[in-house]
Amino acid sequence: MKIGILQTGHVPKELENKYPNYSQQFITMLHGNGFEFINYDILNDELPQSPSMADGWLITGSKYGVYEDHSWIKPLENFIKNSYDNNIPMVGICFGHQIIAKALGGKVEKWKNGWSVGATEYKLINSDKILCQNAMHQDQVTVIPDGATVIATSSFCKYAAMSYGKKALTWQCHPEFSSEFMKDLIISRQDILPVEIAKNALKSLKKPLTTDYIIQKIVNFYNSNRE
């Protein structure tokens, strides 16, 4: 199964020599599940010509907002709608979670209560299970689109994960981010993060993550779409 990664962000320049880019982090995360990957650098206008160029798509995180006026935003939204209408499965992470919701009729806003950063607890809907995953966002989905079902929530982010049946699966958190990468990312962004937010986020990284659960959910989602 070929997974096309739509890379909408880059690792900060000061971390490039230490960590792989975002697409490679996802490839490493999903390695060993029978997938092959092709990467498209959306920021450099490498949008695929057709959703049929892969069996499934994955949209990464980004430092940009889905509501910002960038030349690649609208074409990406059109691509998402086209993929959705043609039943090509999509996974969205952070920015990917947000832009899939926006493209399909939802709303995304810069949240009035500030940032969610570091190891964060998420409650699965209709379950007592609590997930712990890294987060780095100020924007969030505030109105969900038709066809979306909320599957996880947090005290900061009401619509933290959504399922669109066999068409899309999206998460606001970052299962691809290791605690080590998260630490360095927080430090690299201390010029834009409030001091207490950054301090508490660094402390939170001692918590164990439940990444395997989300990886398996993503793998199962893609596999459910195999013919």
Tab-separated table of C-alpha atoms in Angstrom, residues 19-185:
chain	number	residue	atom	x	y	z
A	19	TYR	CA	16.611	15.100	13.600
A	20	PRO	CA	15.052	13.852	10.348
A	21	ASN	CA	12.372	15.886	8.596
A	22	TYR	CA	8.715	15.399	9.451
A	23	SER	CA	8.009	13.005	6.591
A	24	GLN	CA	10.861	10.723	7.671
A	25	GLN	CA	9.614	10.777	11.264
A	26	PHE	CA	6.298	9.372	10.028
A	27	ILE	CA	8.039	6.799	7.825
A	28	THR	CA	10.015	5.625	10.862
A	29	MET	CA	6.852	5.562	12.975
A	30	LEU	CA	4.925	3.407	10.478
A	31	HIS	CA	7.844	1.236	9.361
A	32	GLY	CA	7.270	-2.517	9.275
A	33	ASN	CA	3.580	-2.474	8.390
A	34	GLY	CA	3.841	-3.225	4.678
A	35	PHE	CA	3.621	0.383	3.487
A	36	GLU	CA	5.737	2.161	0.918
A	37	PHE	CA	6.002	5.932	1.011
A	38	ILE	CA	6.322	8.882	-1.317
A	39	ASN	CA	6.823	12.410	-0.026
A	40	TYR	CA	5.485	15.699	-1.422
A	41	ASP	CA	6.835	19.014	-0.120
A	42	ILE	CA	3.640	21.053	-0.156
A	43	LEU	CA	5.435	24.242	0.899
A	44	ASN	CA	7.411	24.042	-2.346
A	45	ASP	CA	4.291	23.463	-4.462
A	46	GLU	CA	4.771	19.706	-4.849
A	47	LEU	CA	1.071	18.913	-4.542
A	48	PRO	CA	0.223	15.630	-6.344
A	49	GLN	CA	-1.728	15.958	-9.575
A	50	SER	CA	-4.377	13.476	-8.426
A	51	PRO	CA	-5.487	11.724	-5.212
A	52	SER	CA	-5.138	8.438	-7.104
A	53	MET	CA	-1.331	8.806	-7.105
A	54	ALA	CA	-1.289	6.995	-3.740
A	55	ASP	CA	-3.494	4.479	-1.941
A	56	GLY	CA	-3.691	6.722	1.106
A	57	TRP	CA	-2.516	10.141	2.273
A	58	LEU	CA	-0.963	11.543	5.432
A	59	ILE	CA	-0.873	15.295	6.142
A	60	THR	CA	1.796	16.417	8.594
A	61	GLY	CA	2.022	19.183	11.148
A	62	SER	CA	3.070	22.729	10.294
A	63	LYS	CA	3.980	26.008	11.958
A	64	TYR	CA	1.389	27.710	9.745
A	65	GLY	CA	-2.309	28.239	10.421
A	66	VAL	CA	-4.929	26.734	8.122
A	67	TYR	CA	-6.657	30.135	7.993
A	68	GLU	CA	-3.523	31.970	6.812
A	69	ASP	CA	-3.191	33.340	3.298
A	70	HIS	CA	-0.596	31.076	1.698
A	71	SER	CA	-0.649	30.090	-1.957
A	72	TRP	CA	-0.634	26.357	-1.152
A	73	ILE	CA	-3.541	26.328	1.343
A	74	LYS	CA	-6.494	26.440	-1.072
A	75	PRO	CA	-5.034	23.873	-3.519
A	76	LEU	CA	-4.412	21.556	-0.562
A	77	GLU	CA	-8.000	21.995	0.631
A	78	ASN	CA	-9.258	21.166	-2.857
A	79	PHE	CA	-7.034	18.091	-2.912
A	80	ILE	CA	-8.479	16.990	0.450
A	81	LYS	CA	-12.049	17.393	-0.790
A	82	ASN	CA	-11.213	15.490	-3.966
A	83	SER	CA	-9.594	12.664	-1.974
A	84	TYR	CA	-12.576	12.519	0.370
A	85	ASP	CA	-15.074	12.402	-2.492
A	86	ASN	CA	-13.066	9.620	-4.155
A	87	ASN	CA	-12.721	7.556	-0.975
A	88	ILE	CA	-8.923	7.803	-0.792
A	89	PRO	CA	-8.162	7.432	2.943
A	90	MET	CA	-6.447	10.321	4.720
A	91	VAL	CA	-4.680	10.646	8.054
A	92	GLY	CA	-4.158	14.139	9.449
A	93	ILE	CA	-1.813	15.067	12.297
A	94	CYS	CA	-1.980	18.472	14.075
A	95	PHE	CA	-2.135	20.898	11.117
A	96	GLY	CA	-3.348	17.926	9.058
A	97	HIS	CA	-6.145	17.322	11.576
A	98	GLN	CA	-7.154	20.965	11.307
A	99	ILE	CA	-7.003	21.429	7.545
A	100	ILE	CA	-8.998	18.267	6.841
A	101	ALA	CA	-11.708	19.591	9.160
A	102	LYS	CA	-11.622	23.044	7.535
A	103	ALA	CA	-11.649	21.679	3.975
A	104	LEU	CA	-14.722	19.598	4.772
A	105	GLY	CA	-16.709	22.461	6.278
A	106	GLY	CA	-15.446	22.775	9.851
A	107	LYS	CA	-13.859	25.760	11.561
A	108	VAL	CA	-10.359	26.263	12.991
A	109	GLU	CA	-9.346	29.148	15.256
A	110	LYS	CA	-6.413	30.402	17.301
A	111	TRP	CA	-7.606	29.319	20.727
A	112	LYS	CA	-8.225	32.089	23.267
A	113	ASN	CA	-6.741	30.051	26.132
A	114	GLY	CA	-3.281	29.903	24.615
A	115	TRP	CA	-1.065	26.888	24.005
A	116	SER	CA	-1.090	23.144	24.565
A	117	VAL	CA	2.546	22.013	24.710
A	118	GLY	CA	4.289	18.880	25.926
A	119	ALA	CA	3.018	15.510	27.087
A	120	THR	CA	-0.775	15.854	27.200
A	121	GLU	CA	-3.545	13.540	28.387
A	122	TYR	CA	-6.392	12.676	26.017
A	123	LYS	CA	-9.539	10.780	26.944
A	124	LEU	CA	-11.019	8.413	24.423
A	125	ILE	CA	-14.749	8.951	23.919
A	126	ASN	CA	-16.936	6.112	25.250
A	127	SER	CA	-13.929	4.618	27.038
A	128	ASP	CA	-12.047	5.006	30.289
A	129	LYS	CA	-8.743	4.828	28.436
A	130	ILE	CA	-6.425	7.822	28.762
A	131	LEU	CA	-3.717	8.449	26.169
A	132	CYS	CA	-0.603	10.524	26.759
A	133	GLN	CA	0.848	12.176	23.672
A	134	ASN	CA	3.015	15.134	22.794
A	135	ALA	CA	1.252	18.308	21.694
A	136	MET	CA	2.392	21.611	20.224
A	137	HIS	CA	-0.448	23.857	19.114
A	138	GLN	CA	-2.407	27.019	19.697
A	139	ASP	CA	-4.924	26.569	16.875
A	140	GLN	CA	-7.665	23.984	17.150
A	141	VAL	CA	-10.866	22.792	15.507
A	142	THR	CA	-13.806	24.637	17.060
A	143	VAL	CA	-16.614	23.457	14.748
A	144	ILE	CA	-16.544	19.912	13.386
A	145	PRO	CA	-17.662	19.187	9.813
A	146	ASP	CA	-20.501	16.916	8.774
A	147	GLY	CA	-19.388	13.304	8.688
A	148	ALA	CA	-16.887	13.661	11.534
A	149	THR	CA	-17.160	11.805	14.849
A	150	VAL	CA	-15.081	12.951	17.810
A	151	ILE	CA	-13.067	10.033	19.220
A	152	ALA	CA	-10.793	11.775	21.754
A	153	THR	CA	-10.798	14.958	23.799
A	154	SER	CA	-8.617	16.840	26.292
A	155	SER	CA	-9.145	19.574	28.858
A	156	PHE	CA	-7.619	22.046	26.376
A	157	CYS	CA	-8.885	20.671	23.060
A	158	LYS	CA	-12.493	19.488	22.821
A	159	TYR	CA	-12.131	17.953	19.355
A	160	ALA	CA	-8.722	16.324	19.754
A	161	ALA	CA	-9.231	13.400	17.380
A	162	MET	CA	-11.871	12.597	14.782
A	163	SER	CA	-12.968	9.728	12.603
A	164	TYR	CA	-14.661	10.162	9.243
A	165	GLY	CA	-15.484	6.480	8.814
A	166	LYS	CA	-13.173	4.858	6.262
A	167	LYS	CA	-12.411	8.236	4.646
A	168	ALA	CA	-10.227	9.985	7.231
A	169	LEU	CA	-8.702	9.670	10.692
A	170	THR	CA	-7.208	12.747	12.353
A	171	TRP	CA	-5.321	13.557	15.566
A	172	GLN	CA	-4.382	16.914	17.052
A	173	CYS	CA	-1.431	15.392	18.946
A	174	HIS	CA	1.961	14.353	17.540
A	175	PRO	CA	2.542	10.579	17.795
A	176	GLU	CA	5.594	10.988	15.532
A	177	PHE	CA	7.396	13.255	18.058
A	178	SER	CA	9.730	11.555	20.521
A	179	SER	CA	10.186	13.104	23.964
A	180	GLU	CA	13.763	14.030	22.999
A	181	PHE	CA	12.623	15.843	19.855
A	182	MET	CA	9.815	17.513	21.796
A	183	LYS	CA	12.290	18.817	24.371
A	184	ASP	CA	14.496	20.383	21.724
A	185	LEU	CA	11.494	21.753	19.843
